[in-house]
Short mmCIF file of C-alpha atoms and ligand atoms in Angstrom, two decimals:
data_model
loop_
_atom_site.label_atom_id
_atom_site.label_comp_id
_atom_site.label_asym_id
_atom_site.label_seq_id
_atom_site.Cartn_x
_atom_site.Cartn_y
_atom_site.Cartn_z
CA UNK X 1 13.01 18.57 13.99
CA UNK X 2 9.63 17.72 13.30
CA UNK X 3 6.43 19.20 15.32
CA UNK X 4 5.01 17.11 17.56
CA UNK X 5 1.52 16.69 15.36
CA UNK X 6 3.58 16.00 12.78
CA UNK X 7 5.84 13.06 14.12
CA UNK X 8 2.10 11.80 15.28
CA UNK X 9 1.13 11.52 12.00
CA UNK X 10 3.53 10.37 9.93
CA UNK X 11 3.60 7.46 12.58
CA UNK X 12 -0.09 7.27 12.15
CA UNK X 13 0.79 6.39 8.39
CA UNK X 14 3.77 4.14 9.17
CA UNK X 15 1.05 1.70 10.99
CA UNK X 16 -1.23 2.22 7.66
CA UNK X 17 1.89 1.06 5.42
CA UNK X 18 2.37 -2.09 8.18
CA UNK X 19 -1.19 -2.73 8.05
CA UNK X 20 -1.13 -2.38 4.31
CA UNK X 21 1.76 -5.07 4.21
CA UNK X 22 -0.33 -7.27 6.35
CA UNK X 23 -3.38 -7.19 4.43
CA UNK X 24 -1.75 -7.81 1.00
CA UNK X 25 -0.17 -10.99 2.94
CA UNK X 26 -3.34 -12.06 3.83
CA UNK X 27 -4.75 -11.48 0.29
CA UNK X 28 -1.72 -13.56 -1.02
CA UNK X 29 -2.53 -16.45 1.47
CA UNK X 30 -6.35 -16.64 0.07
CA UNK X 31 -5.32 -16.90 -3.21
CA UNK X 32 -3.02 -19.36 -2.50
CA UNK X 33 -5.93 -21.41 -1.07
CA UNK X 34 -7.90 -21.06 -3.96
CA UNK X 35 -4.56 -22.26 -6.15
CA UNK X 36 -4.52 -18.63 -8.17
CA UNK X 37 -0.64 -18.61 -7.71
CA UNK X 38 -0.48 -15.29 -10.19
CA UNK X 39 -2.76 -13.61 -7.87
CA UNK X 40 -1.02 -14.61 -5.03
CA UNK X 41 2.17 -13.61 -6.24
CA UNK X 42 0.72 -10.06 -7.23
CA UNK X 43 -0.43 -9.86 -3.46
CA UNK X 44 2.96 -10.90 -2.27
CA UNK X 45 5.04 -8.10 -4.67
CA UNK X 46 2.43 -5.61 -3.02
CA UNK X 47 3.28 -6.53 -0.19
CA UNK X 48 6.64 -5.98 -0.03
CA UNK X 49 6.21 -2.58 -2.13
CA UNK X 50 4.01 -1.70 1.20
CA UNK X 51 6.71 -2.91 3.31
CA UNK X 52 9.37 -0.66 1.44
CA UNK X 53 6.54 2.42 1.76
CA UNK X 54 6.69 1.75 5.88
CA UNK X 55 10.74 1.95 5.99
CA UNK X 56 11.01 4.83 3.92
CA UNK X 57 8.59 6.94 6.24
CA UNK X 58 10.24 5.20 9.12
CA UNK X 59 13.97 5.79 7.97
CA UNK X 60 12.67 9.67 7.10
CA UNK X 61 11.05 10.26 10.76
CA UNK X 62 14.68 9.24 11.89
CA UNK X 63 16.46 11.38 9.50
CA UNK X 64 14.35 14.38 10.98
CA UNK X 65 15.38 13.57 14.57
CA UNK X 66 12.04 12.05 15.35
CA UNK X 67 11.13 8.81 17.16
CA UNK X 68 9.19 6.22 15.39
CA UNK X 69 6.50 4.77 17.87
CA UNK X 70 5.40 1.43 16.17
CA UNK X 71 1.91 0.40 17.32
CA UNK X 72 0.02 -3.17 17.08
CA UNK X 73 -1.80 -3.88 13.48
CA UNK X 74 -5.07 -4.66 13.39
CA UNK X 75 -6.05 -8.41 12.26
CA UNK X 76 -6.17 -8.24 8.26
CA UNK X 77 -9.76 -10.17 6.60
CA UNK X 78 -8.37 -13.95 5.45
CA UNK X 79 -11.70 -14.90 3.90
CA UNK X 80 -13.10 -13.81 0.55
CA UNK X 81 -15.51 -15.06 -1.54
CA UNK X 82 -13.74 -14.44 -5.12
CA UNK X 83 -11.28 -12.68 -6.89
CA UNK X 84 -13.18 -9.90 -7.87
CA UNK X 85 -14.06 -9.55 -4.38
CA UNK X 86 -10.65 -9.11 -3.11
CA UNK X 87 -9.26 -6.84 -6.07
CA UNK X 88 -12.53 -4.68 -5.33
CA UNK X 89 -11.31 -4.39 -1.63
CA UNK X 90 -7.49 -4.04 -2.58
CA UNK X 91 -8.50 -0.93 -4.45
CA UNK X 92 -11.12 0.42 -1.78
CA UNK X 93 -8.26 -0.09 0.95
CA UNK X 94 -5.97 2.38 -1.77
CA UNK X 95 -8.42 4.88 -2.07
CA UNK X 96 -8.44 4.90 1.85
CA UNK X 97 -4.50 5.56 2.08
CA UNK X 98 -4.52 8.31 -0.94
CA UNK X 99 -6.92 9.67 1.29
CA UNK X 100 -4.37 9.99 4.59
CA UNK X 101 -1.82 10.87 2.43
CA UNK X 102 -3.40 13.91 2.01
CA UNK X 103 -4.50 14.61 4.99
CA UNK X 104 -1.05 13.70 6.42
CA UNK X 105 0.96 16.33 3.35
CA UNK X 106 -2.25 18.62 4.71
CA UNK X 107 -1.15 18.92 7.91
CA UNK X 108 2.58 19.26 6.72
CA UNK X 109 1.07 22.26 4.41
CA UNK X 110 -0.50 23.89 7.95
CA UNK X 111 2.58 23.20 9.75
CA UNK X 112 5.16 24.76 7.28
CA UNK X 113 7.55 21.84 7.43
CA UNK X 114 9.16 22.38 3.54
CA UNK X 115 11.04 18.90 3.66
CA UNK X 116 8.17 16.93 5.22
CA UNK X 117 5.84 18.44 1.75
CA UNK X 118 9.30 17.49 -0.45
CA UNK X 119 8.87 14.12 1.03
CA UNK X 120 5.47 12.98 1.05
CA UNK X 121 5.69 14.00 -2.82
CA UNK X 122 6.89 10.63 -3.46
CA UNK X 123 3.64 9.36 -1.67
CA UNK X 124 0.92 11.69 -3.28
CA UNK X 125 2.87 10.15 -6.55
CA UNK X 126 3.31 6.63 -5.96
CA UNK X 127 -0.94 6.75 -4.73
CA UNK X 128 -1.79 7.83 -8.46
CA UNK X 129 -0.21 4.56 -9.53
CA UNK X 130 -0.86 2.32 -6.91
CA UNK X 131 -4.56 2.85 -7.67
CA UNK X 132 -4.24 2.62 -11.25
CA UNK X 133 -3.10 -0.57 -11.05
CA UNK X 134 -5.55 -2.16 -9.14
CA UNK X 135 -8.50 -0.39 -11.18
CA UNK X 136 -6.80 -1.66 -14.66
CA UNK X 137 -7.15 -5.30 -12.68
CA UNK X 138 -10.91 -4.35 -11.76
CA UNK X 139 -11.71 -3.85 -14.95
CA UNK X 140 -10.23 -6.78 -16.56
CA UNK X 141 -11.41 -8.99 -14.29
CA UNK X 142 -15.23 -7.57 -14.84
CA UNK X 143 -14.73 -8.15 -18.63
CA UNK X 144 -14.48 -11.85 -18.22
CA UNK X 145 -17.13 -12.33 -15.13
CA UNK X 146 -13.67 -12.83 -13.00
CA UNK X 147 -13.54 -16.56 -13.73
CA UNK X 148 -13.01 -19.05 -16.20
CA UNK X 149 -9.75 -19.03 -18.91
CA UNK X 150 -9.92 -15.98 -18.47
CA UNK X 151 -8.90 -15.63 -15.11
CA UNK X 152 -6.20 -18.17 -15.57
CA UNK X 153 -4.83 -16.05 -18.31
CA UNK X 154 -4.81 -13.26 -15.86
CA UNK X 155 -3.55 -15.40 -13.12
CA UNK X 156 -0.46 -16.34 -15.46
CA UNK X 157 0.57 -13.02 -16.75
CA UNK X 158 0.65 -12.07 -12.84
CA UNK X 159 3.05 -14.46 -12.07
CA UNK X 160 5.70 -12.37 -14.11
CA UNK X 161 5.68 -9.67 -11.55
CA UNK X 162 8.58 -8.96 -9.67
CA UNK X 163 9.49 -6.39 -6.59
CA UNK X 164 11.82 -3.92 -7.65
CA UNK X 165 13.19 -1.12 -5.20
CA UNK X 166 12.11 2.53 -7.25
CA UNK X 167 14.90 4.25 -8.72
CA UNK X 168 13.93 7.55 -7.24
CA UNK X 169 14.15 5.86 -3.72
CA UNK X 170 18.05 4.61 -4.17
FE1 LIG T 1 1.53 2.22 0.54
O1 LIG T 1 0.45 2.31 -0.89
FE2 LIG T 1 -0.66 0.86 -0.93
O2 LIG T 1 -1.36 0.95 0.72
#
């Protein structure tokens, strides 16, 4: 059973993973305006990563005879202005969700829920990378002024990314 402050949270953070999903969509749309197909693919692979991180959480709240309460999603930003701008934004929106991941494994901490901790592990985890990523891409793209060859380069070698389900998650 899970507390009732708790089950309120973790579906707080189920809507966060939706949103998240929803935003990288709309990231992946821009940049297939703009014809950046690498980018857009990168966006899309998020995306579905994001998707995954909502039905694990959702799947869990089930497993711990809770009910998931979905809510509505707020409208994700379509317009940017650059690349930069929306890899700078990407890793802003990050910082926000490491941020109610631990407030969420906080409040699992004050309620004493053991398995609830064991399982937003994973999250605290998965954060540490998520926002690596996107701040090895902030960087890169500040070393070549985020345009020119060099952003095509970039744009090509993210076409190679694929979505693959974590191993620990099977
Ligand atoms: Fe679910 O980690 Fe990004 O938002």
């Amino acid at each position: 059973m899970l507390t009732q402050k708790l089950q309120d949270a973790l579906n707080e953070q189920i809507n966060r993973e939706f949103f998240s999903e929803y935003l990288y969509l709309a990231m992946s749309a821009y940049f297939e305006s703009i014809e950046l197909e690498g980018f857009a693919n990168y966006f899309n692979v998020q995306a579905q990563e994001e998707h995954f991180h909502a039905m694990k959480m959702f799947n869990f709240v089930h497993d711990k005879g809770g009910r998931v309460f979905l809510k509505a999603l707020d409208q994700p930003k379509n317009e940017y202005g650059s690349a930069i701008s929306v890899i700078e934004e990407a890793l802003e929106h990050e910082r926000h969700i490491t941020d109610s991941i631990n407030k969420l494994m906080d409040i699992a901490i004050k309620e004493n829920d053991h398995s609830v901790i064991s399982f937003l592990k994973w999250y605290v985890d998965e954060q540490v990378e998520e926002e690596a990523t996107i701040t090895r891409l902030v960087a890169k793209l500040k070393m070549i002024n985020g345009e020119g060859l060099g952003l095509l380069t970039i744009d090509t070698e993210l076409l190679a990314r694929t979505f693959t389900v974590p191993v620990e998650a099977n």
